[in-house]
Amino acid sequence: MTDSTCKRDGTALVFDFGTKHIGIAVAEPQADLVRGLTTVPARDGKPRWDVLDPVVKEWQPACLVVGLPINMDGTPSESSAQARLFGERLAARYALTVDYADERLSTFEAVSRGALAENAHAEAAEIIGETWLNERAP
């Protein structure tokens, strides 16, 4: 379900978009590794840029990946447009390619993996990153 062509040889930052919290993970495609990093506060889907900017600067990603909330039948959910708008904001702010990955049940899986409430968003971003890597596997 990836929409664009993030290069497989660079680091990607992965986002679990939410209107109050945005989870972030880092994906290293060459190592086939994804790790949850942090959660950034948001207001109405707009992140605290002063918190997000240093994360992007530190990791210097080759591209960005946003989890796309879709319904179980594969159709766009009510939140899909908001996630895409967030992706557009990221692309404009950081001048990076944004890819989208299926995030169905990522938060549910994060909780089932034992993520604590404060870590659930970063863990969900990690799961989205795993999905993204699997979708891109040769």
XYZ file of C-alpha atoms in Angstrom, residues 17-138:
122
model
C -0.648 9.929 13.583
C -3.169 10.992 16.191
C -4.976 14.200 16.994
C -3.505 14.380 20.546
C -0.361 12.236 20.304
C 1.947 11.264 17.450
C 4.150 8.235 17.975
C 7.545 8.102 16.270
C 9.758 5.163 15.377
C 12.935 4.850 13.344
C 13.218 2.267 10.567
C 16.555 1.063 9.231
C 15.664 -0.825 6.019
C 19.161 -2.198 5.419
C 19.172 -3.821 8.854
C 15.459 -4.697 8.665
C 15.093 -3.047 12.067
C 12.449 -0.741 13.527
C 12.546 0.821 16.976
C 10.011 3.031 18.734
C 11.490 6.371 19.761
C 9.097 8.782 21.389
C 5.671 10.384 21.390
C 5.127 14.012 20.429
C 2.144 15.938 21.751
C -0.289 17.296 19.183
C -3.288 19.572 19.135
C -6.009 18.782 16.613
C -3.480 16.709 14.649
C -0.836 19.434 14.519
C 2.348 18.329 16.240
C 4.401 20.420 18.580
C 6.976 21.309 15.947
C 9.393 22.486 18.634
C 9.430 18.901 19.937
C 9.394 17.192 16.530
C 12.054 19.310 14.783
C 14.955 18.106 17.000
C 13.968 14.457 16.409
C 14.076 14.933 12.636
C 17.341 16.843 12.908
C 18.948 14.128 15.045
C 17.968 11.202 12.806
C 18.323 12.975 9.431
C 15.953 10.549 7.695
C 15.997 9.812 3.987
C 12.193 9.716 4.032
C 9.160 9.725 6.303
C 6.407 7.154 6.719
C 2.933 7.922 8.054
C 0.535 5.235 9.208
C -2.659 5.418 7.199
C -5.781 4.492 9.158
C -7.973 2.422 6.891
C -11.031 0.328 7.585
C -10.803 -3.432 7.914
C -12.287 -3.775 4.404
C -9.451 -1.651 2.970
C -11.469 1.511 2.399
C -10.294 4.883 3.726
C -11.437 5.677 7.265
C -12.664 9.029 8.522
C -9.123 9.676 9.804
C -7.367 8.836 6.517
C -7.646 12.385 5.175
C -6.221 13.811 8.418
C -3.254 11.413 8.260
C -2.596 12.378 4.636
C -2.773 16.083 5.550
C -0.237 15.416 8.317
C 1.976 13.684 5.742
C 1.695 16.696 3.435
C 2.697 19.000 6.300
C 5.723 16.807 7.044
C 6.759 16.778 3.375
C 6.498 20.555 3.129
C 8.319 21.244 6.397
C 11.208 18.817 5.912
C 11.381 18.584 2.097
C 11.319 14.785 2.300
C 9.356 12.075 0.534
C 6.435 10.735 2.571
C 5.259 7.171 2.227
C 2.090 5.733 3.767
C 1.682 2.345 5.385
C -1.343 0.402 6.557
C -1.836 0.937 10.267
C -4.854 -1.286 10.843
C -4.840 -2.575 14.421
C -1.373 -1.144 15.181
C -2.443 0.394 18.505
C -4.300 -2.779 19.467
C -1.177 -4.808 18.688
C 1.018 -2.374 20.633
C -1.133 -2.844 23.717
C -1.192 -6.616 23.214
C 2.628 -6.553 23.100
C 2.539 -5.016 26.551
C 3.163 -1.374 25.710
C 2.351 0.923 28.583
C -0.086 3.740 27.867
C 2.691 6.335 27.612
C 4.601 4.139 25.137
C 1.657 2.861 23.086
C 1.981 5.483 20.338
C 5.718 4.927 19.805
C 5.119 1.164 19.862
C 2.307 1.587 17.306
C 4.734 3.592 15.120
C 7.172 0.689 15.422
C 4.492 -1.734 14.230
C 3.636 0.581 11.320
C 7.332 0.629 10.439
C 7.426 -3.180 10.472
C 4.421 -3.245 8.143
C 6.108 -0.719 5.857
C 9.304 -2.781 5.694
C 7.318 -5.946 4.967
C 5.365 -4.215 2.182
C 8.654 -3.130 0.607
C 10.431 -6.470 0.901
C 11.912 -7.622 -2.411
